[in-house]
Structures are given as C-alpha cells and as structure tokens.
Short mmCIF file of C-alpha atoms in Angstrom, two decimals:
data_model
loop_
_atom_site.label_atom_id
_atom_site.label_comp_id
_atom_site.label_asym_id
_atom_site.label_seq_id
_atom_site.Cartn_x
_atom_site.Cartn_y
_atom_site.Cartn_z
CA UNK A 1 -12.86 28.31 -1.82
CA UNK A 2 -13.26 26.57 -5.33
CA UNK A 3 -16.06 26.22 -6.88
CA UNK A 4 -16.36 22.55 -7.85
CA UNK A 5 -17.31 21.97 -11.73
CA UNK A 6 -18.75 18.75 -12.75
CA UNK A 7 -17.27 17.46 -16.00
CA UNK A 8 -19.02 14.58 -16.61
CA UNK A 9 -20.92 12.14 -14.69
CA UNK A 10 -22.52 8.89 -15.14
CA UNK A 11 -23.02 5.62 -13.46
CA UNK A 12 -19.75 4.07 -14.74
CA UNK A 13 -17.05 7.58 -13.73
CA UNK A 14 -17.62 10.48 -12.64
CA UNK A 15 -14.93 13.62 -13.04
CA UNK A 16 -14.76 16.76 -11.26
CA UNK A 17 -13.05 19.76 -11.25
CA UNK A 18 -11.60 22.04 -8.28
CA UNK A 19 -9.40 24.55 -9.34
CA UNK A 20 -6.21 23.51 -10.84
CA UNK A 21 -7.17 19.43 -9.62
CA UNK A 22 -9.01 16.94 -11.74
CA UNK A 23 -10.63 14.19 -9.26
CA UNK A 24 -11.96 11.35 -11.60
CA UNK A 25 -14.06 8.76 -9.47
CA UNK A 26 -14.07 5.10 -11.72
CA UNK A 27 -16.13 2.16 -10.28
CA UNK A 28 -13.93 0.03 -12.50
CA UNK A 29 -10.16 0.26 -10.45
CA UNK A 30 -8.59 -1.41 -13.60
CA UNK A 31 -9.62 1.83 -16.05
CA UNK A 32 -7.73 3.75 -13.28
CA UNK A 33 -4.59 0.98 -13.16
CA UNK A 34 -4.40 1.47 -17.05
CA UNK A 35 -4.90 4.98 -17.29
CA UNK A 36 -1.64 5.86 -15.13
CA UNK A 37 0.27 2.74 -16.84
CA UNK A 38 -0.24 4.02 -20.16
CA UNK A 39 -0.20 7.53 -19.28
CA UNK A 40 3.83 6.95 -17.87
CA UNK A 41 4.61 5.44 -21.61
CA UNK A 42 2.54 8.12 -23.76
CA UNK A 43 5.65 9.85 -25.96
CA UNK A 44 2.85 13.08 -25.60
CA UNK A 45 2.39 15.53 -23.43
CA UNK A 46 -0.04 13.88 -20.15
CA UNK A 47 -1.33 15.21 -16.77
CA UNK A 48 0.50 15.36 -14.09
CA UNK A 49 -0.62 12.49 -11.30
CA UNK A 50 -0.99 14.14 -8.11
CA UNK A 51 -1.89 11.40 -6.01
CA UNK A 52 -4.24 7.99 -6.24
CA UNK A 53 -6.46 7.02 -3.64
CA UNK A 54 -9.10 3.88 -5.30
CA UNK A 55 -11.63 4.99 -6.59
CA UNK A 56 -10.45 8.37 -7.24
CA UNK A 57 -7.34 9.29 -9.21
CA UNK A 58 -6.90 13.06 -8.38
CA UNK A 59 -4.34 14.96 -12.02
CA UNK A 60 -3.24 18.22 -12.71
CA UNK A 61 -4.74 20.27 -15.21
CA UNK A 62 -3.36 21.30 -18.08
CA UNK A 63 -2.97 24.95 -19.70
CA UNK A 64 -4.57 25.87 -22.74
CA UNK A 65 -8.25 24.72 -24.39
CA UNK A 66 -9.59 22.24 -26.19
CA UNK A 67 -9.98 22.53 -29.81
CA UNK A 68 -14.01 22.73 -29.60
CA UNK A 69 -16.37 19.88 -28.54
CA UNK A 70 -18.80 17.56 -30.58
CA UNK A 71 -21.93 19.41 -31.33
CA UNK A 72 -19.85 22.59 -30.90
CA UNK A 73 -18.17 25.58 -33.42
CA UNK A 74 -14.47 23.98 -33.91
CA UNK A 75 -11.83 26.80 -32.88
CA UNK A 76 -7.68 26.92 -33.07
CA UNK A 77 -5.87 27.82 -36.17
CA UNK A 78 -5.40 24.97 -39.27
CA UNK A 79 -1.70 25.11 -37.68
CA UNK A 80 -3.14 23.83 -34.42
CA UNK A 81 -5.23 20.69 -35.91
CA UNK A 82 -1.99 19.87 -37.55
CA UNK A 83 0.10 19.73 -34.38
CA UNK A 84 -3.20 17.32 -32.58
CA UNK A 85 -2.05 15.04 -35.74
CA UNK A 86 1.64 15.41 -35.26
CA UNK A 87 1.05 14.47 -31.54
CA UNK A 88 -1.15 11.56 -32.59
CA UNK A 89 1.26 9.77 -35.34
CA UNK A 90 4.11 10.86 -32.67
CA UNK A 91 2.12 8.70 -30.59
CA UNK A 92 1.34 6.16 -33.70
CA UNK A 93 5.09 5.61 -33.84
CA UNK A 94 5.68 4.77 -29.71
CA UNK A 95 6.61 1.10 -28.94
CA UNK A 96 3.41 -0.71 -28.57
CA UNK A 97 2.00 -0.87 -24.61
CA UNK A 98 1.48 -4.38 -22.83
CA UNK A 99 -2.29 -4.97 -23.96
CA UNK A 100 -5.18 -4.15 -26.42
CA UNK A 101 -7.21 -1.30 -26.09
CA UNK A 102 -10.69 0.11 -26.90
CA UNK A 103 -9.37 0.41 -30.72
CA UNK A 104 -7.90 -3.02 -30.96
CA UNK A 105 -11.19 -5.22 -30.30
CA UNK A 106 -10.90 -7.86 -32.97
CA UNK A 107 -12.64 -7.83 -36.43
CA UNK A 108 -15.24 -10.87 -35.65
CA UNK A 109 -16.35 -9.24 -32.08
CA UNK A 110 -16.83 -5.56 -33.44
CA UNK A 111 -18.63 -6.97 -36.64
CA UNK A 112 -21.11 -9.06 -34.01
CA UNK A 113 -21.51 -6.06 -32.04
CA UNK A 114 -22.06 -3.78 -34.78
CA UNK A 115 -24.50 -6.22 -35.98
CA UNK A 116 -26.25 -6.42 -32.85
CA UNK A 117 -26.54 -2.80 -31.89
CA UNK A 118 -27.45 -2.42 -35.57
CA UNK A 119 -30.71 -4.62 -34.92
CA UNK A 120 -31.84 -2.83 -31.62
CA UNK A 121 -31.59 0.77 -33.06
CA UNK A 122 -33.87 -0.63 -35.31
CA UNK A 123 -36.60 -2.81 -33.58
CA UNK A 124 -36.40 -0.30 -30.81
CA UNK A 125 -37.54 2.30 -33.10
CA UNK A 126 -34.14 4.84 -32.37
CA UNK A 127 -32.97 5.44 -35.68
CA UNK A 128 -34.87 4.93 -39.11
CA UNK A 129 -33.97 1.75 -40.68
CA UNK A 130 -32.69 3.37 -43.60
CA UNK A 131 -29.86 5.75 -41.70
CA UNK A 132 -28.85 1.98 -39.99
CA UNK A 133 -28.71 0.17 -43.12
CA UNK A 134 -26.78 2.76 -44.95
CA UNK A 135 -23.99 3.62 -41.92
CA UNK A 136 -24.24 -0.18 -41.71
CA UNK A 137 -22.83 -0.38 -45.17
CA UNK A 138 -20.27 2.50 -44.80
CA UNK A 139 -18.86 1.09 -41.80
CA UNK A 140 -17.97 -2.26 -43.24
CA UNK A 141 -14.82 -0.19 -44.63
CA UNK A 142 -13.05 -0.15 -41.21
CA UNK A 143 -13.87 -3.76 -40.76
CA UNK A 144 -10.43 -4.95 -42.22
CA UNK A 145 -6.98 -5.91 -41.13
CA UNK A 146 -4.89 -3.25 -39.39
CA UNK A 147 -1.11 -3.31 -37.60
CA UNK A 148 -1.75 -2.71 -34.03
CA UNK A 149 0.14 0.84 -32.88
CA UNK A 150 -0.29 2.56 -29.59
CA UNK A 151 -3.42 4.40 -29.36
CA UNK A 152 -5.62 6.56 -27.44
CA UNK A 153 -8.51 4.70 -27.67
CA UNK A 154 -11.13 7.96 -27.08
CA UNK A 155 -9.85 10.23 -28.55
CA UNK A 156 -12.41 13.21 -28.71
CA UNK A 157 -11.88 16.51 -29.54
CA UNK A 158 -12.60 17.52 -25.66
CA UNK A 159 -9.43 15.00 -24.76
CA UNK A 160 -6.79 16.99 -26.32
CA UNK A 161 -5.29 20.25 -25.58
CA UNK A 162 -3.69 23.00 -26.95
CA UNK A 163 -2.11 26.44 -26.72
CA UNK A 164 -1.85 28.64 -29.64
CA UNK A 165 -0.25 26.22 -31.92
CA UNK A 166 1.01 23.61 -29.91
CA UNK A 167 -0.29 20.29 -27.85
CA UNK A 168 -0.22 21.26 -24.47
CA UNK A 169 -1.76 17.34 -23.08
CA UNK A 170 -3.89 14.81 -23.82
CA UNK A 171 -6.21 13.57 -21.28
CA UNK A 172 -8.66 10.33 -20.15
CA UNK A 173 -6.29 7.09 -21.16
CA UNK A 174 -8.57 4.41 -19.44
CA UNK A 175 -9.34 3.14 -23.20
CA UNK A 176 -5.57 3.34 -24.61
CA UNK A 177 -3.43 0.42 -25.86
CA UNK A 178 -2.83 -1.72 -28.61
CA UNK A 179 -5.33 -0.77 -31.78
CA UNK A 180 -6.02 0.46 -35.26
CA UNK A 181 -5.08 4.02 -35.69
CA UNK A 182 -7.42 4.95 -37.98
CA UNK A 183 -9.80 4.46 -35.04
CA UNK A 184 -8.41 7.43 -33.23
CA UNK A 185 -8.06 9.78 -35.70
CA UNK A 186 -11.67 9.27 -36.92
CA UNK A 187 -12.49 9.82 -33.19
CA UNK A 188 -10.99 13.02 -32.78
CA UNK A 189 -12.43 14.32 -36.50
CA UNK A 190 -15.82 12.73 -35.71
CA UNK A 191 -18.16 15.71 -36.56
CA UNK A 192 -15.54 17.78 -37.09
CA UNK A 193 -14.76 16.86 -40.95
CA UNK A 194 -13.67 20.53 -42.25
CA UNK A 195 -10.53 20.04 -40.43
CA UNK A 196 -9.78 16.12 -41.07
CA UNK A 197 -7.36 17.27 -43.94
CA UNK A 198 -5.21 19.49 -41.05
CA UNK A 199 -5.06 16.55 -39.11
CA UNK A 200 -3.39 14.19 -41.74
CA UNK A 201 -1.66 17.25 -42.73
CA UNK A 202 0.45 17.03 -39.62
CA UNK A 203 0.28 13.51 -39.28
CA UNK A 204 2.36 13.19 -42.34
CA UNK A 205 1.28 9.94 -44.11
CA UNK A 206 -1.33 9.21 -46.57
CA UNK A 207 -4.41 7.67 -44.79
CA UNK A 208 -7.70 5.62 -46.20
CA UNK A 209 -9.92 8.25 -45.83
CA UNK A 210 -12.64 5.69 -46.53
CA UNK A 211 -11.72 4.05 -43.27
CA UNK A 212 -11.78 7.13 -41.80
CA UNK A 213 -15.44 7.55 -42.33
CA UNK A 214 -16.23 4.08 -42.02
CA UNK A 215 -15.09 4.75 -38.53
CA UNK A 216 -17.41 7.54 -38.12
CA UNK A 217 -20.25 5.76 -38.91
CA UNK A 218 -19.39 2.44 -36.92
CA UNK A 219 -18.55 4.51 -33.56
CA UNK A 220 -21.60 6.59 -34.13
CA UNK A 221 -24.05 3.19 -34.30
CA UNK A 222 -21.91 2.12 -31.53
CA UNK A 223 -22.80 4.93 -29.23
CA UNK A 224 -26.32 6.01 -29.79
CA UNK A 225 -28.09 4.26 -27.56
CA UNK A 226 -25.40 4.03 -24.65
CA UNK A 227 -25.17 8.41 -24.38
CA UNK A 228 -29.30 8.03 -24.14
CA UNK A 229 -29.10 6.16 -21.74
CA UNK A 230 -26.50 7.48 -19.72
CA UNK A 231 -27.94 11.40 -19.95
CA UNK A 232 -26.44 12.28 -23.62
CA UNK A 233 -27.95 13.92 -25.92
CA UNK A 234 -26.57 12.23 -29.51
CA UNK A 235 -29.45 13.61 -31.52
CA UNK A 236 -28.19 17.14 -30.12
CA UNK A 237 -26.82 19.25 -33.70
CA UNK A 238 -23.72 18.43 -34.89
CA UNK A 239 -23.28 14.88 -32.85
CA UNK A 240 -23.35 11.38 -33.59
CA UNK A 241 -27.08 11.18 -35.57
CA UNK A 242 -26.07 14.18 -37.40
CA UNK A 243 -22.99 12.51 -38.45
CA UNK A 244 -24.86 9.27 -39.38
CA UNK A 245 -27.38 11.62 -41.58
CA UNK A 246 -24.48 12.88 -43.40
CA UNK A 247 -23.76 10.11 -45.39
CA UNK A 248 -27.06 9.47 -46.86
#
C-alpha cells in the first residue's frame, strides 16, 4: 500500500499525497470551483483532474521537481528558471479569465490592508518597527496602476514544475484570475533573487524591477503573521523575515 505524505495542512486546506494522486481537502468549495475553472483555461501545462467529490478534489501528479522551496538551496539549470518565465508570460499573454484573483485586489483595499497588518506587526511586538517602516516604504512601489492579465495568483517556487529544462505543470490555482503580473513573478522569485534575472530572461520583456521588490516586501508583511499562526515558520532562514531584513 502507499504510504500517505502530508503536503500541507492547515485549518483552511489540507493536501495529501498517495502515490501518483494528489487529494486536496478545501473547506471553501468555491477555491475548489475556481481551481478546475481556471485550471481548463491555463495555456500551461496543469494536473490532470481525476475526479471531484466536495470537499476533496483528488489530481494527478506531475513528473519532474520543483525548482527548490522558500528557505531552501534553489536547484535546476539558469535554462530551467528561464523556461518557469517563458511559461509565466505564456500565461501573461492568455485571454483574461471571468474574475479577479488574489493578484488583482484593488490599490485602495491592499494599501488599507497593508496599512493595517503594518500596525499589528508592530504593536504586537512581531517585527521591529524599523524592518516595518522600511518594507513599508519599499512596498509602496507596487502600489500603482497595472493592466489586469491572467495570473497565478501563488505562485511559489514549490507550485511549479520542471524536468531538465522544461515546465512539466504548474499546480494549486484556487488564487488565479485577473491581476498584476508583477505580483506573480515576485512570488515565484521571493527569496530566491540570484535567479530573478533567468526568469525575465525567458519572460522576454523588460520588467520594473522596483515593483518586483516592492512586491517582495508587501507579500512578506502580508504573510507574517498568518504562517505563525497557521504552523509556519516565516522567521525560518531564507523566508519571508529574511527577505524583509534584506532591504535594510
């Protein structure tokens, strides 16, 4: 029999692994209903839906690896972080899907919530007032009109796969639709910055690189205090504080 891996778990999802079967368990059915929407329009290699059943959504896996995780030694040639950004403008390019996603919240409600998560890391005593004050600064970069184009939405390093030199799939769509696209590609560079120029290498446009960090620093802010509380470690080497510390 299979031995049954958890991949993650928390009190919003939960995903498991038996053998060649993903079974992701959502207590929100509409993550699931957009997940498999967007998944069927994605001009990028996706998982193969083997069967729904609400709450669980059971998907194929895919063959090759990841290209490292946050916190993690990066791995994959310069060749293959080209191809993630040749799959992610490829994407970039697709006719936009029905709604917003996690990177299209507006200016106004990501500036209040930055604001406001900005505040509690602060009186809370999480992060040093100083680290918040100066990310808060960098981050106002990002907060600026963008054309909406299809995106990801989470696009972490751990969501997209390759073999040798080529994008084999890119996983977890419950956050994709309309949005910036800066957004994703500082996602999947977040902590991973020695490879950003690969990325845009096979992206094949010029990008703000300012916004690019600005991103980091926003979706780092963003985060802190929701992996704490939800058994993440963002104070672990190499994740989201560490990236915040960098640009002091």
């Amino acid at each position: 029999m299979d031995e049954v891996e958890v991949v993650v778990a928390h009190s919003e999802r939960a995903t498991v692994r038996v053998g060649d079967v993903f079974l992701k368990v959502d207590a929100d059915q509409a993550r699931i209903d957009v997940e498999v929407e967007v998944m069927s329009l994605a001009p990028v290699p996706t998982p193969e839906v083997l069967w729904r059943k609400p709450p669980v959504l059971a998907i194929a896996a895919l063959p090759g690896a990841t290209l490292g995780h946050l916190g993690g030694p990066s791995t994959g040639s310069p060749a293959a972080w080209a191809a993630a950004g040749a799959a992610i403008r490829k994407l970039h390019d697709a006719p936009l899907p029905p709604r917003p996603g996690r990177a299209g919240r507006s200016i106004v409600a990501l500036t209040a919530e930055l604001d406001d998560e900005c505040e509690l890391l602060v009186t809370n005593g999480v992060l040093p007032a100083d680290l918040v004050t100066r990310n808060r600064q960098v981050a106002e970069a990002a907060l600026r009109p963008w054309t909406p184009v299809f995106t990801h939405g989470d696009l972490q390093i751990e969501h997209v796969f390759v073999e040798g030199d080529e994008v084999t799939g890119i996983i977890d769509w419950s956050e994709a639709g309309q949005g910036d696209a800066l957004f994703d590609l500082a996602t999947f560079t977040l902590g991973h910055e020695e490879h950003l120029d690969d990325v845009i290498a096979g992206y094949g446009t010029d990008v703000d690189l300012d916004v690019i960090r600005a991103w980091w620093s926003l979706r780092s802010l963003l985060v802190v205090r929701w992996l704490t509380g939800h058994g993440f470690d963002p104070f672990a080497p190499g994740c989201e504080v560490d990236v915040l510390r960098s640009r002091m």
